[in-house]
mmCIF file of C-alpha atoms in Angstrom:
data_model
loop_
_atom_site.group_PDB
_atom_site.id
_atom_site.type_symbol
_atom_site.label_atom_id
_atom_site.label_comp_id
_atom_site.label_asym_id
_atom_site.label_seq_id
_atom_site.Cartn_x
_atom_site.Cartn_y
_atom_site.Cartn_z
ATOM 1 C CA ALA X 1 -18.112 -4.208 -1.593
ATOM 2 C CA GLN X 2 -14.909 -3.533 -3.381
ATOM 3 C CA SER X 3 -12.474 -6.311 -4.086
ATOM 4 C CA VAL X 4 -9.467 -7.015 -6.223
ATOM 5 C CA THR X 5 -8.273 -10.308 -7.627
ATOM 6 C CA GLN X 6 -4.775 -10.735 -8.951
ATOM 7 C CA LEU X 7 -4.332 -13.831 -11.052
ATOM 8 C CA GLY X 8 -1.060 -15.566 -10.332
ATOM 9 C CA SER X 9 0.891 -15.065 -7.140
ATOM 10 C CA HIS X 10 4.105 -15.555 -9.131
ATOM 11 C CA VAL X 11 4.872 -14.624 -12.702
ATOM 12 C CA SER X 12 8.168 -15.309 -14.456
ATOM 13 C CA VAL X 13 9.234 -13.683 -17.711
ATOM 14 C CA SER X 14 12.512 -13.547 -19.567
ATOM 15 C CA GLU X 15 14.445 -10.331 -19.720
ATOM 16 C CA GLY X 16 13.224 -8.392 -22.744
ATOM 17 C CA ALA X 17 9.904 -10.212 -22.914
ATOM 18 C CA LEU X 18 6.437 -8.773 -22.417
ATOM 19 C CA VAL X 19 5.246 -8.379 -18.849
ATOM 20 C CA LEU X 20 1.547 -8.977 -18.205
ATOM 21 C CA LEU X 21 0.162 -8.912 -14.672
ATOM 22 C CA ARG X 22 -3.551 -9.522 -14.393
ATOM 23 C CA CYS X 23 -6.006 -7.740 -12.160
ATOM 24 C CA ASN X 24 -9.786 -7.919 -11.986
ATOM 25 C CA TYR X 25 -11.850 -5.755 -9.731
ATOM 26 C CA SER X 26 -15.290 -5.569 -8.245
ATOM 27 C CA SER X 27 -16.868 -2.247 -7.386
ATOM 28 C CA SER X 28 -20.392 -0.923 -7.133
ATOM 29 C CA VAL X 29 -19.423 2.509 -8.425
ATOM 30 C CA PRO X 30 -16.885 3.712 -10.981
ATOM 31 C CA PRO X 31 -13.659 2.930 -9.220
ATOM 32 C CA TYR X 32 -10.259 4.389 -8.875
ATOM 33 C CA LEU X 33 -7.692 1.751 -9.750
ATOM 34 C CA PHE X 34 -4.019 1.604 -8.914
ATOM 35 C CA TRP X 35 -0.904 -0.444 -9.448
ATOM 36 C CA TYR X 36 1.817 -0.271 -6.825
ATOM 37 C CA VAL X 37 5.271 -1.853 -6.765
ATOM 38 C CA GLN X 38 7.065 -2.983 -3.634
ATOM 39 C CA TYR X 39 10.742 -3.842 -3.481
ATOM 40 C CA PRO X 40 11.991 -6.023 -0.602
ATOM 41 C CA ASN X 41 11.713 -4.412 2.820
ATOM 42 C CA GLN X 42 10.389 -1.198 1.344
ATOM 43 C CA GLY X 43 7.097 0.648 1.188
ATOM 44 C CA LEU X 44 4.893 0.902 -1.864
ATOM 45 C CA GLN X 45 5.566 3.057 -4.881
ATOM 46 C CA LEU X 46 2.722 4.161 -7.119
ATOM 47 C CA LEU X 47 3.213 2.963 -10.693
ATOM 48 C CA LEU X 48 0.024 4.388 -12.128
ATOM 49 C CA LYS X 49 -3.591 5.157 -11.361
ATOM 50 C CA TYR X 50 -6.889 5.292 -13.209
ATOM 51 C CA THR X 51 -9.394 7.924 -12.096
ATOM 52 C CA SER X 52 -12.007 7.877 -14.903
ATOM 53 C CA ALA X 53 -10.017 9.803 -17.468
ATOM 54 C CA ALA X 54 -8.277 7.971 -20.308
ATOM 55 C CA THR X 55 -8.741 4.211 -20.210
ATOM 56 C CA LEU X 56 -5.117 3.579 -21.141
ATOM 57 C CA VAL X 57 -2.960 4.814 -18.325
ATOM 58 C CA LYS X 58 0.784 5.266 -18.642
ATOM 59 C CA GLY X 59 2.921 5.039 -15.563
ATOM 60 C CA ILE X 60 6.508 5.158 -14.506
ATOM 61 C CA ASN X 61 9.280 2.806 -15.614
ATOM 62 C CA GLY X 62 7.550 2.015 -18.907
ATOM 63 C CA PHE X 63 4.488 0.379 -17.364
ATOM 64 C CA GLU X 64 0.950 0.958 -18.537
ATOM 65 C CA ALA X 65 -2.477 -0.424 -17.744
ATOM 66 C CA GLU X 66 -5.780 -0.456 -19.568
ATOM 67 C CA PHE X 67 -9.122 -0.057 -17.828
ATOM 68 C CA LYS X 68 -11.717 -2.335 -19.423
ATOM 69 C CA LYS X 69 -15.101 -1.841 -17.835
ATOM 70 C CA SER X 70 -16.741 -4.670 -19.786
ATOM 71 C CA GLU X 71 -14.174 -7.106 -18.434
ATOM 72 C CA THR X 72 -13.776 -5.405 -15.033
ATOM 73 C CA SER X 73 -10.049 -5.635 -15.606
ATOM 74 C CA PHE X 74 -7.030 -3.421 -15.151
ATOM 75 C CA HIS X 75 -4.082 -5.476 -16.350
ATOM 76 C CA LEU X 76 -0.551 -4.105 -16.076
ATOM 77 C CA THR X 77 1.835 -4.424 -18.993
ATOM 78 C CA LYS X 78 5.351 -3.518 -20.012
ATOM 79 C CA PRO X 79 6.678 -4.270 -23.498
ATOM 80 C CA SER X 80 10.159 -5.331 -22.451
ATOM 81 C CA ALA X 81 11.077 -6.638 -19.003
ATOM 82 C CA HIS X 82 14.216 -5.485 -17.256
ATOM 83 C CA MET X 83 15.994 -7.211 -14.407
ATOM 84 C CA SER X 84 15.209 -4.235 -12.175
ATOM 85 C CA ASP X 85 11.482 -4.919 -12.617
ATOM 86 C CA ALA X 86 11.702 -7.910 -10.283
ATOM 87 C CA ALA X 87 9.476 -6.996 -7.354
ATOM 88 C CA GLU X 88 6.048 -7.492 -5.808
ATOM 89 C CA TYR X 89 3.184 -5.776 -7.617
ATOM 90 C CA PHE X 90 -0.131 -4.881 -6.022
ATOM 91 C CA CYS X 91 -3.332 -3.956 -7.779
ATOM 92 C CA ALA X 92 -5.718 -1.854 -5.694
ATOM 93 C CA VAL X 93 -9.200 -0.376 -5.919
ATOM 94 C CA SER X 94 -10.822 2.566 -4.208
ATOM 95 C CA ASP X 95 -14.392 3.848 -4.418
ATOM 96 C CA LEU X 96 -14.427 7.584 -4.933
ATOM 97 C CA GLY X 97 -11.283 8.140 -2.956
ATOM 98 C CA ASP X 98 -12.308 6.073 0.049
ATOM 99 C CA LYS X 99 -9.934 3.575 1.588
ATOM 100 C CA ILE X 100 -7.854 1.461 -0.760
ATOM 101 C CA ILE X 101 -8.327 -2.289 -0.980
ATOM 102 C CA PHE X 102 -5.259 -4.178 -2.130
ATOM 103 C CA GLY X 103 -4.992 -7.420 -4.021
ATOM 104 C CA LYS X 104 -2.828 -10.209 -2.677
ATOM 105 C CA GLY X 105 0.067 -9.262 -4.872
ATOM 106 C CA THR X 106 2.005 -10.841 -7.717
ATOM 107 C CA ARG X 107 5.697 -11.451 -7.456
ATOM 108 C CA LEU X 108 7.412 -10.815 -10.770
ATOM 109 C CA HIS X 109 10.557 -12.804 -11.503
ATOM 110 C CA ILE X 110 12.807 -11.823 -14.387
ATOM 111 C CA LEU X 111 14.808 -14.620 -15.957
ATOM 112 C CA PRO X 112 18.162 -13.745 -17.531
ATOM 113 C CA GLY W 1 7.557 15.741 -4.089
ATOM 114 C CA ALA W 2 5.065 13.781 -1.977
ATOM 115 C CA VAL W 3 7.549 12.068 0.304
ATOM 116 C CA VAL W 4 6.500 10.174 3.390
ATOM 117 C CA SER W 5 9.014 9.064 5.978
ATOM 118 C CA GLN W 6 8.764 6.594 8.812
ATOM 119 C CA HIS W 7 10.867 6.282 11.927
ATOM 120 C CA PRO W 8 12.315 3.999 13.000
ATOM 121 C CA SER W 9 12.886 1.787 9.973
ATOM 122 C CA TRP W 10 13.218 -1.220 12.228
ATOM 123 C CA VAL W 11 12.850 -1.896 15.926
ATOM 124 C CA ILE W 12 13.422 -4.861 18.219
ATOM 125 C CA CYS W 13 11.776 -4.837 21.602
ATOM 126 C CA LYS W 14 10.997 -7.120 24.505
ATOM 127 C CA SER W 15 7.547 -8.535 25.020
ATOM 128 C CA GLY W 16 5.409 -6.241 27.166
ATOM 129 C CA THR W 17 7.003 -2.996 26.128
ATOM 130 C CA SER W 18 5.420 -0.280 24.002
ATOM 131 C CA VAL W 19 6.769 0.897 20.677
ATOM 132 C CA LYS W 20 6.025 4.167 18.904
ATOM 133 C CA ILE W 21 6.294 4.519 15.133
ATOM 134 C CA GLU W 22 6.255 7.927 13.493
ATOM 135 C CA CYS W 23 4.934 8.761 10.044
ATOM 136 C CA ARG W 24 5.716 12.151 8.538
ATOM 137 C CA SER W 25 4.728 13.844 5.305
ATOM 138 C CA LEU W 26 7.802 15.846 4.360
ATOM 139 C CA ASP W 27 6.598 18.175 1.640
ATOM 140 C CA PHE W 28 2.839 18.263 1.822
ATOM 141 C CA GLN W 29 0.044 18.520 4.331
ATOM 142 C CA ALA W 30 -1.513 15.162 5.002
ATOM 143 C CA THR W 31 -5.120 15.589 6.020
ATOM 144 C CA THR W 32 -5.555 11.839 6.115
ATOM 145 C CA MET W 33 -3.071 9.160 7.106
ATOM 146 C CA PHE W 34 -3.465 5.420 6.937
ATOM 147 C CA TRP W 35 -1.747 2.641 8.855
ATOM 148 C CA TYR W 36 -1.259 -0.785 7.304
ATOM 149 C CA ARG W 37 0.169 -4.038 8.499
ATOM 150 C CA GLN W 38 1.853 -6.506 6.207
ATOM 151 C CA PHE W 39 2.737 -10.066 7.120
ATOM 152 C CA PRO W 40 5.502 -11.830 5.184
ATOM 153 C CA LYS W 41 4.594 -12.491 1.576
ATOM 154 C CA GLN W 42 1.101 -11.118 2.076
ATOM 155 C CA SER W 43 -0.791 -8.037 1.074
ATOM 156 C CA LEU W 44 -1.304 -4.871 3.062
ATOM 157 C CA MET W 45 -4.131 -4.883 5.523
ATOM 158 C CA LEU W 46 -5.573 -1.534 6.518
ATOM 159 C CA MET W 47 -5.547 -1.094 10.278
ATOM 160 C CA ALA W 48 -6.923 2.398 10.679
ATOM 161 C CA THR W 49 -7.552 5.735 9.035
ATOM 162 C CA SER W 50 -6.783 8.964 10.827
ATOM 163 C CA ASN W 51 -7.732 12.519 10.005
ATOM 164 C CA GLU W 52 -5.825 15.385 11.519
ATOM 165 C CA GLY W 53 -7.355 16.427 14.804
ATOM 166 C CA SER W 54 -9.858 13.577 14.921
ATOM 167 C CA LYS W 55 -9.981 10.144 16.449
ATOM 168 C CA ALA W 56 -8.798 7.356 14.210
ATOM 169 C CA THR W 57 -11.246 4.996 12.544
ATOM 170 C CA TYR W 58 -10.188 1.415 13.090
ATOM 171 C CA GLU W 59 -10.928 -1.494 10.805
ATOM 172 C CA GLN W 60 -12.906 -4.423 12.116
ATOM 173 C CA GLY W 61 -10.768 -6.719 14.217
ATOM 174 C CA VAL W 62 -8.111 -4.138 15.063
ATOM 175 C CA GLU W 63 -7.799 -3.445 18.778
ATOM 176 C CA LYS W 64 -7.884 0.308 19.255
ATOM 177 C CA ASP W 65 -6.505 0.042 22.785
ATOM 178 C CA LYS W 66 -3.532 -1.923 21.558
ATOM 179 C CA PHE W 67 -2.732 0.132 18.486
ATOM 180 C CA LEU W 68 -2.953 3.765 19.528
ATOM 181 C CA ILE W 69 -2.981 6.261 16.694
ATOM 182 C CA ASN W 70 -2.448 9.978 17.043
ATOM 183 C CA HIS W 71 -2.647 12.440 14.171
ATOM 184 C CA ALA W 72 -1.855 15.649 15.977
ATOM 185 C CA SER W 73 -0.647 17.712 13.037
ATOM 186 C CA LEU W 74 -0.927 17.838 9.266
ATOM 187 C CA THR W 75 2.517 16.312 8.886
ATOM 188 C CA LEU W 76 2.747 13.742 11.671
ATOM 189 C CA SER W 77 0.896 10.637 12.720
ATOM 190 C CA THR W 78 2.087 8.120 15.275
ATOM 191 C CA LEU W 79 1.227 4.481 15.873
ATOM 192 C CA THR W 80 1.963 3.111 19.322
ATOM 193 C CA VAL W 81 1.912 -0.639 19.789
ATOM 194 C CA THR W 82 1.162 -1.044 23.477
ATOM 195 C CA SER W 83 2.305 -4.048 25.486
ATOM 196 C CA ALA W 84 3.750 -5.635 22.390
ATOM 197 C CA HIS W 85 3.790 -9.411 22.017
ATOM 198 C CA PRO W 86 5.591 -11.637 19.511
ATOM 199 C CA GLU W 87 2.432 -11.924 17.399
ATOM 200 C CA ASP W 88 2.599 -8.158 16.847
ATOM 201 C CA SER W 89 5.840 -8.636 14.933
ATOM 202 C CA SER W 90 5.165 -7.394 11.436
ATOM 203 C CA PHE W 91 5.936 -4.773 8.815
ATOM 204 C CA TYR W 92 3.975 -1.593 9.498
ATOM 205 C CA ILE W 93 3.476 0.868 6.660
ATOM 206 C CA CYS W 94 1.860 4.275 6.760
ATOM 207 C CA SER W 95 0.513 6.327 3.909
ATOM 208 C CA ALA W 96 -0.727 9.860 3.580
ATOM 209 C CA SER W 97 -2.998 11.780 1.261
ATOM 210 C CA GLU W 98 -3.540 15.450 0.638
ATOM 211 C CA GLN W 99 -6.811 17.277 1.044
ATOM 212 C CA GLY W 100 -8.741 17.073 -2.186
ATOM 213 C CA LEU W 101 -6.477 14.316 -3.536
ATOM 214 C CA GLN W 102 -7.560 11.488 -1.323
ATOM 215 C CA GLU W 103 -7.591 9.031 -4.179
ATOM 216 C CA THR W 104 -3.806 9.016 -4.110
ATOM 217 C CA GLN W 105 -1.894 7.745 -1.133
ATOM 218 C CA TYR W 106 1.840 8.203 -0.726
ATOM 219 C CA PHE W 107 3.467 5.410 1.199
ATOM 220 C CA GLY W 108 6.230 5.471 3.727
ATOM 221 C CA PRO W 109 9.136 3.009 3.572
ATOM 222 C CA GLY W 110 7.738 0.891 6.385
ATOM 223 C CA THR W 111 8.863 -0.097 9.869
ATOM 224 C CA ARG W 112 9.814 -3.652 10.694
ATOM 225 C CA LEU W 113 8.883 -4.571 14.261
ATOM 226 C CA LEU W 114 10.275 -7.648 15.954
ATOM 227 C CA VAL W 115 8.998 -8.461 19.419
ATOM 228 C CA LEU W 116 11.077 -10.964 21.351
#
């Protein structure tokens, strides 16, 4: 069965610092992996997705994630945090385009 | 492109009444639509998957008679919460995917339901 684990329900970084949000997955087949962002009282916006092409995936707003099969990880990074990055981030996994399983989310706080 | 809308964005109703939430794909044909429920500060939980013209597939533990889903066209799916009770208060989010691109779901902005 597919599952996603996001390490850290809250992460705080200073403005301008590196953002690192951790995600590990479990899947019996090569997965599709996603990162979504959710702002308060809004739906989800796709940041990026991995679908078995390049292992380093670039997304919107300067985010990127690297698929590491040996570590079953798909961590999300951004070199320099901006105040507008404060939001809830969800890692998700899907087997061959089947339903998406979401992680519990990580709330990113940006410190001035 | 790939915009999904939901209506209404929020609704307050009395206990025992039914509430209908619409989910529309504005610029693409959504062969599959998904309905999620999100409790405060929690993740999204898939309630059901619907394919146009077919009955919805409900996740384990979701009452199909309480949460009626209709996917009558390639651009519209509706979720009706029947005989709503305060415990049904939640944030309901729909998503939609195109035929052949089912690995990508486009999410609506969500509907906040408060049952008094």
